[in-house]
PDB file of C-alpha atoms in Angstrom:
ATOM      1  CA  MET A   1       0.000   0.000   0.000  1.00 55.00           C
ATOM      2  CA  SER A   2       1.371   3.376  -1.032  1.00 58.00           C
ATOM      3  CA  LEU A   3       1.947   6.112   1.515  1.00 57.00           C
ATOM      4  CA  ALA A   4      -0.669   8.298  -0.162  1.00 58.00           C
ATOM      5  CA  LYS A   5      -3.295   5.580   0.038  1.00 62.00           C
ATOM      6  CA  MET A   6      -2.386   4.873   3.677  1.00 56.00           C
ATOM      7  CA  ALA A   7      -2.686   8.557   4.508  1.00 56.00           C
ATOM      8  CA  ARG A   8      -6.140   8.720   2.952  1.00 63.00           C
ATOM      9  CA  ARG A   9      -7.268   5.664   4.913  1.00 65.00           C
ATOM     10  CA  VAL A  10      -5.920   7.034   8.201  1.00 55.00           C
ATOM     11  CA  GLY A  11      -7.629  10.342   7.495  1.00 57.00           C
ATOM     12  CA  GLN A  12     -10.942   8.606   6.896  1.00 57.00           C
ATOM     13  CA  VAL A  13     -10.625   6.621  10.118  1.00 48.00           C
ATOM     14  CA  ALA A  14      -9.927   9.853  12.015  1.00 50.00           C
ATOM     15  CA  ARG A  15     -12.993  11.492  10.460  1.00 56.00           C
ATOM     16  CA  ASP A  16     -15.143   8.485  11.363  1.00 52.00           C
ATOM     17  CA  ILE A  17     -13.925   8.659  14.966  1.00 45.00           C
ATOM     18  CA  GLY A  18     -14.551  12.407  15.024  1.00 54.00           C
ATOM     19  CA  ASP A  19     -18.114  11.865  13.860  1.00 51.00           C
ATOM     20  CA  THR A  20     -18.792   9.593  16.842  1.00 49.00           C
ATOM     21  CA  VAL A  21     -17.027  11.753  19.459  1.00 58.00           C
ATOM     22  CA  ARG A  22     -19.052  14.777  20.454  1.00 69.00           C
ATOM     23  CA  ALA A  23     -17.308  18.046  21.196  1.00 83.00           C
ATOM     24  CA  ALA A  24     -18.276  20.501  23.929  1.00 88.00           C
ATOM     25  CA  PHE A  25     -21.643  22.153  23.321  1.00 89.00           C
ATOM     26  CA  ARG A  26     -24.085  24.653  24.807  1.00 91.00           C
ATOM     27  CA  GLY A  27     -27.615  24.285  26.098  1.00 93.00           C
ATOM     28  CA  LYS A  28     -30.224  25.857  28.373  1.00 95.00           C
ATOM     29  CA  VAL A  29     -31.219  24.727  31.849  1.00 97.00           C
ATOM     30  CA  THR A  30     -34.813  23.518  32.143  1.00 96.00           C
ATOM     31  CA  LEU A  31     -34.753  21.781  35.559  1.00 97.00           C
ATOM     32  CA  VAL A  32     -32.351  21.523  38.517  1.00 97.00           C
ATOM     33  CA  VAL A  33     -32.192  18.855  41.234  1.00 96.00           C
ATOM     34  CA  SER A  34     -30.204  20.501  44.030  1.00 96.00           C
ATOM     35  CA  SER A  35     -30.873  18.008  46.839  1.00 96.00           C
ATOM     36  CA  GLU A  36     -28.250  15.420  45.850  1.00 94.00           C
ATOM     37  CA  PRO A  37     -24.512  15.389  46.646  1.00 95.00           C
ATOM     38  CA  VAL A  38     -23.780  16.431  43.049  1.00 95.00           C
ATOM     39  CA  GLN A  39     -26.292  18.785  41.485  1.00 96.00           C
ATOM     40  CA  ARG A  40     -28.085  17.306  38.468  1.00 96.00           C
ATOM     41  CA  ILE A  41     -29.557  19.336  35.636  1.00 96.00           C
ATOM     42  CA  GLN A  42     -31.995  18.716  32.814  1.00 96.00           C
ATOM     43  CA  LEU A  43     -30.784  20.550  29.732  1.00 94.00           C
ATOM     44  CA  SER A  44     -32.249  21.551  26.403  1.00 93.00           C
ATOM     45  CA  GLY A  45     -29.454  21.033  23.887  1.00 85.00           C
ATOM     46  CA  LEU A  46     -29.076  21.427  20.148  1.00 79.00           C
ATOM     47  CA  ALA A  47     -32.096  20.863  17.914  1.00 77.00           C
ATOM     48  CA  ASP A  48     -34.314  20.748  21.024  1.00 78.00           C
ATOM     49  CA  GLU A  49     -32.691  17.554  22.314  1.00 87.00           C
ATOM     50  CA  MET A  50     -33.490  17.015  26.004  1.00 92.00           C
ATOM     51  CA  LEU A  51     -30.616  15.768  28.145  1.00 92.00           C
ATOM     52  CA  GLN A  52     -31.371  14.279  31.558  1.00 92.00           C
ATOM     53  CA  ASP A  53     -29.376  14.151  34.802  1.00 93.00           C
ATOM     54  CA  LEU A  54     -26.243  15.941  33.670  1.00 94.00           C
ATOM     55  CA  GLU A  55     -23.856  16.479  36.563  1.00 95.00           C
ATOM     56  CA  HIS A  56     -23.144  20.121  37.396  1.00 96.00           C
ATOM     57  CA  LEU A  57     -19.585  20.306  38.709  1.00 94.00           C
ATOM     58  CA  GLN A  58     -18.860  23.387  40.820  1.00 94.00           C
ATOM     59  CA  GLU A  59     -15.808  24.676  42.662  1.00 93.00           C
ATOM     60  CA  PHE A  60     -15.429  23.432  46.243  1.00 95.00           C
ATOM     61  CA  GLY A  61     -16.874  25.916  48.733  1.00 95.00           C
ATOM     62  CA  PHE A  62     -19.109  27.597  46.143  1.00 94.00           C
ATOM     63  CA  THR A  63     -22.519  26.470  44.938  1.00 95.00           C
ATOM     64  CA  SER A  64     -25.529  27.927  43.153  1.00 96.00           C
ATOM     65  CA  CYS A  65     -28.845  26.716  41.774  1.00 97.00           C
ATOM     66  CA  PRO A  66     -29.141  28.205  38.278  1.00 97.00           C
ATOM     67  CA  PRO A  67     -32.665  29.325  37.305  1.00 97.00           C
ATOM     68  CA  GLU A  68     -34.514  28.057  34.259  1.00 96.00           C
ATOM     69  CA  GLY A  69     -33.170  29.499  31.037  1.00 95.00           C
ATOM     70  CA  THR A  70     -29.569  29.674  32.229  1.00 96.00           C
ATOM     71  CA  GLU A  71     -27.055  28.890  29.500  1.00 96.00           C
ATOM     72  CA  ALA A  72     -24.650  26.038  30.216  1.00 95.00           C
ATOM     73  CA  VAL A  73     -21.505  24.578  28.659  1.00 94.00           C
ATOM     74  CA  VAL A  74     -21.404  20.764  28.565  1.00 93.00           C
ATOM     75  CA  ILE A  75     -18.268  18.631  28.205  1.00 92.00           C
ATOM     76  CA  PRO A  76     -19.139  15.084  27.024  1.00 90.00           C
ATOM     77  CA  LEU A  77     -16.627  12.857  28.820  1.00 87.00           C
ATOM     78  CA  GLY A  78     -15.069  10.524  26.285  1.00 82.00           C
ATOM     79  CA  GLY A  79     -17.176  12.244  23.660  1.00 81.00           C
ATOM     80  CA  ASP A  80     -20.317  10.537  25.033  1.00 81.00           C
ATOM     81  CA  THR A  81     -23.282  12.892  25.502  1.00 79.00           C
ATOM     82  CA  SER A  82     -24.828  10.671  28.166  1.00 77.00           C
ATOM     83  CA  HIS A  83     -21.680  11.153  30.268  1.00 82.00           C
ATOM     84  CA  GLY A  84     -21.643  14.919  29.876  1.00 88.00           C
ATOM     85  CA  VAL A  85     -20.844  17.269  32.751  1.00 93.00           C
ATOM     86  CA  ILE A  86     -21.748  20.952  33.024  1.00 95.00           C
ATOM     87  CA  VAL A  87     -18.661  23.063  33.731  1.00 94.00           C
ATOM     88  CA  ALA A  88     -19.991  26.617  33.352  1.00 94.00           C
ATOM     89  CA  THR A  89     -23.312  28.474  33.575  1.00 95.00           C
ATOM     90  CA  GLU A  90     -24.370  32.044  32.782  1.00 95.00           C
ATOM     91  CA  HIS A  91     -27.621  34.027  32.729  1.00 96.00           C
ATOM     92  CA  GLY A  92     -27.196  37.410  31.091  1.00 94.00           C
ATOM     93  CA  SER A  93     -30.492  38.785  32.412  1.00 95.00           C
ATOM     94  CA  PHE A  94     -29.296  38.647  36.026  1.00 96.00           C
ATOM     95  CA  ARG A  95     -25.526  39.029  35.800  1.00 95.00           C
ATOM     96  CA  ILE A  96     -24.176  42.222  37.384  1.00 96.00           C
ATOM     97  CA  LYS A  97     -22.835  44.358  34.576  1.00 96.00           C
ATOM     98  CA  ASN A  98     -20.287  47.173  34.265  1.00 96.00           C
ATOM     99  CA  LEU A  99     -17.883  45.807  36.850  1.00 97.00           C
ATOM    100  CA  LYS A 100     -14.444  47.387  36.752  1.00 97.00           C
ATOM    101  CA  PRO A 101     -11.335  45.256  36.138  1.00 97.00           C
ATOM    102  CA  GLY A 102     -10.538  43.278  39.275  1.00 97.00           C
ATOM    103  CA  GLU A 103     -14.019  43.603  40.833  1.00 98.00           C
ATOM    104  CA  THR A 104     -16.017  40.524  41.855  1.00 98.00           C
ATOM    105  CA  ALA A 105     -19.700  39.975  42.635  1.00 98.00           C
ATOM    106  CA  ILE A 106     -22.056  37.367  44.070  1.00 97.00           C
ATOM    107  CA  TYR A 107     -25.692  37.787  43.066  1.00 97.00           C
ATOM    108  CA  SER A 108     -29.116  36.134  42.879  1.00 97.00           C
ATOM    109  CA  ASN A 109     -31.911  36.316  40.330  1.00 97.00           C
ATOM    110  CA  GLU A 110     -33.863  38.557  42.763  1.00 97.00           C
ATOM    111  CA  GLY A 111     -31.207  41.252  42.832  1.00 96.00           C
ATOM    112  CA  ALA A 112     -29.530  40.487  46.174  1.00 98.00           C
ATOM    113  CA  LYS A 113     -25.789  40.982  45.731  1.00 98.00           C
ATOM    114  CA  ILE A 114     -22.382  41.340  47.327  1.00 98.00           C
ATOM    115  CA  VAL A 115     -19.881  43.343  45.302  1.00 98.00           C
ATOM    116  CA  ILE A 116     -16.160  43.536  46.077  1.00 98.00           C
ATOM    117  CA  LYS A 117     -15.222  46.897  44.620  1.00 98.00           C
ATOM    118  CA  LYS A 118     -12.091  48.824  43.912  1.00 97.00           C
ATOM    119  CA  GLY A 119     -10.777  50.780  46.885  1.00 97.00           C
ATOM    120  CA  ARG A 120     -11.135  47.712  49.173  1.00 97.00           C
ATOM    121  CA  ILE A 121     -14.884  48.299  49.444  1.00 98.00           C
ATOM    122  CA  ILE A 122     -17.363  45.453  49.992  1.00 98.00           C
ATOM    123  CA  GLU A 123     -20.982  46.403  49.369  1.00 98.00           C
ATOM    124  CA  ALA A 124     -23.975  44.189  50.211  1.00 98.00           C
ATOM    125  CA  ASP A 125     -27.472  44.948  48.921  1.00 98.00           C
ATOM    126  CA  CYS A 126     -30.482  42.934  50.139  1.00 98.00           C
ATOM    127  CA  ASP A 127     -33.816  43.165  51.967  1.00 98.00           C
ATOM    128  CA  VAL A 128     -32.872  41.139  55.080  1.00 98.00           C
ATOM    129  CA  TYR A 129     -29.279  40.521  56.247  1.00 97.00           C
ATOM    130  CA  LYS A 130     -28.933  37.678  58.776  1.00 97.00           C
ATOM    131  CA  VAL A 131     -25.865  36.451  60.649  1.00 97.00           C
ATOM    132  CA  ASN A 132     -26.051  33.236  62.703  1.00 98.00           C
ATOM    133  CA  CYS A 133     -22.980  32.619  64.857  1.00 97.00           C
ATOM    134  CA  LYS A 134     -21.780  32.028  68.420  1.00 97.00           C
ATOM    135  CA  SER A 135     -19.612  35.138  68.551  1.00 97.00           C
ATOM    136  CA  TYR A 136     -19.663  38.205  66.287  1.00 96.00           C
ATOM    137  CA  GLN A 137     -16.653  40.515  66.348  1.00 96.00           C
ATOM    138  CA  VAL A 138     -16.139  43.769  64.457  1.00 96.00           C
ATOM    139  CA  ASN A 139     -12.828  45.632  64.529  1.00 97.00           C
ATOM    140  CA  ALA A 140     -13.409  49.091  63.056  1.00 97.00           C
ATOM    141  CA  SER A 141     -10.372  51.261  63.828  1.00 96.00           C
ATOM    142  CA  LEU A 142     -12.014  54.505  62.661  1.00 96.00           C
ATOM    143  CA  GLY A 143     -15.601  53.948  63.804  1.00 95.00           C
ATOM    144  CA  ALA A 144     -18.908  52.276  62.962  1.00 95.00           C
ATOM    145  CA  GLU A 145     -22.056  54.037  61.783  1.00 95.00           C
ATOM    146  CA  PHE A 146     -25.671  52.827  61.633  1.00 95.00           C
ATOM    147  CA  ASP A 147     -28.103  54.893  59.558  1.00 96.00           C
ATOM    148  CA  THR A 148     -31.347  53.377  60.847  1.00 95.00           C
ATOM    149  CA  PRO A 149     -34.510  54.604  62.640  1.00 94.00           C
ATOM    150  CA  ASN A 150     -34.150  51.928  65.329  1.00 93.00           C
ATOM    151  CA  LEU A 151     -31.291  49.828  66.708  1.00 93.00           C
ATOM    152  CA  SER A 152     -32.368  47.185  69.226  1.00 93.00           C
ATOM    153  CA  ALA A 153     -30.867  44.362  71.283  1.00 93.00           C
ATOM    154  CA  THR A 154     -32.796  41.532  72.934  1.00 92.00           C
ATOM    155  CA  GLN A 155     -30.367  41.321  75.866  1.00 91.00           C
ATOM    156  CA  GLN A 156     -27.772  43.371  77.730  1.00 90.00           C
ATOM    157  CA  VAL A 157     -25.795  46.179  76.081  1.00 91.00           C
ATOM    158  CA  THR A 158     -22.397  47.038  77.595  1.00 93.00           C
ATOM    159  CA  ALA A 159     -20.146  49.948  76.653  1.00 92.00           C
ATOM    160  CA  ALA A 160     -16.561  50.205  77.907  1.00 92.00           C
ATOM    161  CA  GLY A 161     -16.450  53.913  77.084  1.00 92.00           C
ATOM    162  CA  GLN A 162     -18.706  56.933  77.343  1.00 89.00           C
ATOM    163  CA  ILE A 163     -22.268  56.817  76.010  1.00 89.00           C
ATOM    164  CA  ASN A 164     -23.393  59.985  74.238  1.00 89.00           C
ATOM    165  CA  GLY A 165     -26.934  60.831  73.166  1.00 87.00           C
ATOM    166  CA  ASN A 166     -28.650  63.812  71.592  1.00 88.00           C
ATOM    167  CA  GLY A 167     -32.279  62.696  71.540  1.00 85.00           C
ATOM    168  CA  GLY A 168     -33.006  62.011  75.207  1.00 84.00           C
ATOM    169  CA  MET A 169     -33.176  58.711  77.051  1.00 84.00           C
ATOM    170  CA  ALA A 170     -36.105  56.525  78.117  1.00 84.00           C
ATOM    171  CA  ILE A 171     -35.577  53.500  80.385  1.00 83.00           C
ATOM    172  CA  GLN A 172     -38.251  51.208  81.785  1.00 82.00           C
ATOM    173  CA  GLY A 173     -38.590  47.739  83.269  1.00 80.00           C
ATOM    174  CA  GLY A 174     -35.899  45.678  84.928  1.00 78.00           C
ATOM    175  CA  SER A 175     -34.751  46.300  88.489  1.00 80.00           C
ATOM    176  CA  GLY A 176     -34.216  50.024  88.072  1.00 76.00           C
ATOM    177  CA  THR A 177     -31.201  52.150  87.230  1.00 81.00           C
ATOM    178  CA  SER A 178     -27.962  52.352  89.210  1.00 82.00           C
ATOM    179  CA  PHE A 179     -24.938  54.646  88.902  1.00 82.00           C
ATOM    180  CA  THR A 180     -21.452  54.308  90.326  1.00 86.00           C
ATOM    181  CA  GLY A 181     -19.460  57.532  90.418  1.00 87.00           C
ATOM    182  CA  ASN A 182     -20.340  61.197  90.274  1.00 89.00           C
ATOM    183  CA  VAL A 183     -23.366  62.470  88.352  1.00 86.00           C
ATOM    184  CA  ASN A 184     -23.187  65.945  86.845  1.00 88.00           C
ATOM    185  CA  MET A 185     -26.474  67.328  85.569  1.00 87.00           C
ATOM    186  CA  ALA A 186     -27.482  70.629  83.993  1.00 88.00           C
ATOM    187  CA  GLY A 187     -31.233  71.208  84.229  1.00 88.00           C
ATOM    188  CA  ASP A 188     -34.152  70.194  86.440  1.00 88.00           C
ATOM    189  CA  LEU A 189     -34.665  66.846  88.156  1.00 84.00           C
ATOM    190  CA  LYS A 190     -38.275  65.695  88.325  1.00 84.00           C
ATOM    191  CA  THR A 191     -39.558  62.553  90.023  1.00 82.00           C
ATOM    192  CA  THR A 192     -42.973  61.155  91.008  1.00 82.00           C
ATOM    193  CA  GLY A 193     -41.476  58.866  93.659  1.00 80.00           C
ATOM    194  CA  ALA A 194     -39.413  59.237  96.821  1.00 79.00           C
ATOM    195  CA  LEU A 195     -36.099  61.057  96.746  1.00 81.00           C
ATOM    196  CA  THR A 196     -33.600  59.916  99.384  1.00 82.00           C
ATOM    197  CA  ASN A 197     -30.036  60.757 100.338  1.00 80.00           C
ATOM    198  CA  ASN A 198     -28.092  58.346 102.574  1.00 81.00           C
ATOM    199  CA  GLY A 199     -31.366  56.735 103.571  1.00 78.00           C
ATOM    200  CA  LYS A 200     -33.098  60.013 104.455  1.00 80.00           C
ATOM    201  CA  ASP A 201     -36.112  61.425 102.664  1.00 78.00           C
ATOM    202  CA  VAL A 202     -35.248  64.633 100.856  1.00 75.00           C
ATOM    203  CA  GLY A 203     -38.361  64.609  98.696  1.00 70.00           C
ATOM    204  CA  SER A 204     -41.434  66.834  98.760  1.00 70.00           C
ATOM    205  CA  ASN A 205     -42.696  65.418 102.092  1.00 69.00           C
ATOM    206  CA  HIS A 206     -39.505  65.588 104.118  1.00 65.00           C
ATOM    207  CA  LYS A 207     -39.306  67.606 107.386  1.00 67.00           C
ATOM    208  CA  HIS A 208     -36.557  69.206 109.457  1.00 66.00           C
ATOM    209  CA  PHE A 209     -36.145  69.458 113.231  1.00 66.00           C
ATOM    210  CA  GLU A 210     -36.184  72.982 114.612  1.00 66.00           C
ATOM    211  CA  THR A 211     -33.852  74.119 117.368  1.00 63.00           C
ATOM    212  CA  ASN A 212     -36.591  73.504 119.956  1.00 63.00           C
ATOM    213  CA  GLY A 213     -37.004  69.874 118.847  1.00 58.00           C
ATOM    214  CA  ALA A 214     -40.242  70.406 116.933  1.00 59.00           C
ATOM    215  CA  GLN A 215     -40.575  69.392 113.298  1.00 60.00           C
ATOM    216  CA  THR A 216     -41.160  71.802 110.495  1.00 59.00           C
ATOM    217  CA  GLY A 217     -44.139  71.478 108.228  1.00 56.00           C
ATOM    218  CA  ASP A 218     -44.137  69.946 104.788  1.00 58.00           C
ATOM    219  CA  VAL A 219     -42.035  71.448 102.050  1.00 53.00           C
ATOM    220  CA  ILE A 220     -43.825  74.296 100.300  1.00 47.00           C
TER     221      ILE A 220
END
C-alpha cells in the first residue's frame, strides 16, 4: 500500500472517529435537582434535544442553583453525551454588569448581591441581612455608623467607654437604674417617687427638726 493511500485511509478513520465523538456544546437549563450530593440538571441542547441528569460540577466551597433558562456549557466525557458534565453556567439577564477590572460579585436572580469593589470596598445589597454565629466581632479602627430609625438588642448592652446621646433617654422595666461615680447634671430633676439621700427622705414630704425639737411642716 502506497503512503498516499495509507494517509487517505488514516484520514478517513480519524474522520469516522470524530463523527462519533461529540465536542463541547451549549444548552439551556430547564430543571435543577439541588438536593443530591452532586447537582443534576436537565438541559435543552441542540435541535431541542433534552438531556437528563447531567452532573453540574462546581468549585469546592461555592454552589448555586441556576434558574430556568440559564445557558450552560457541557463537556461530554469521552465524547459521550450521556456522560456529559456541566462546567460553566451564565444568565445574562441577572448578571451584574459594568464591573471594573478586578471587581467581583455574588448575586441572585432577585437582585440580592455582594460586590467587592475597587478601593477595598465590599458592598452588600439585600432586603434582610442575617448572621447566625456564636460570637460576632467587628474591629473598626475609625468607627462604625448605623443609619437606621431603630437599633435594638434583645439582651444586655455594655459599653466600655462613654455613652453619648442627643435625643433624650427613656428607660423602663428591669430592676431600676444604678450609677457608680459622680453624676453631673445641667437642668431640672423631676420625680414622682421618693427622693432619698443616705437613707433620708429629701423629697417633697420631708421635714426638718427645729432648734426647739419640733418638726417643720411639709415642704412648700
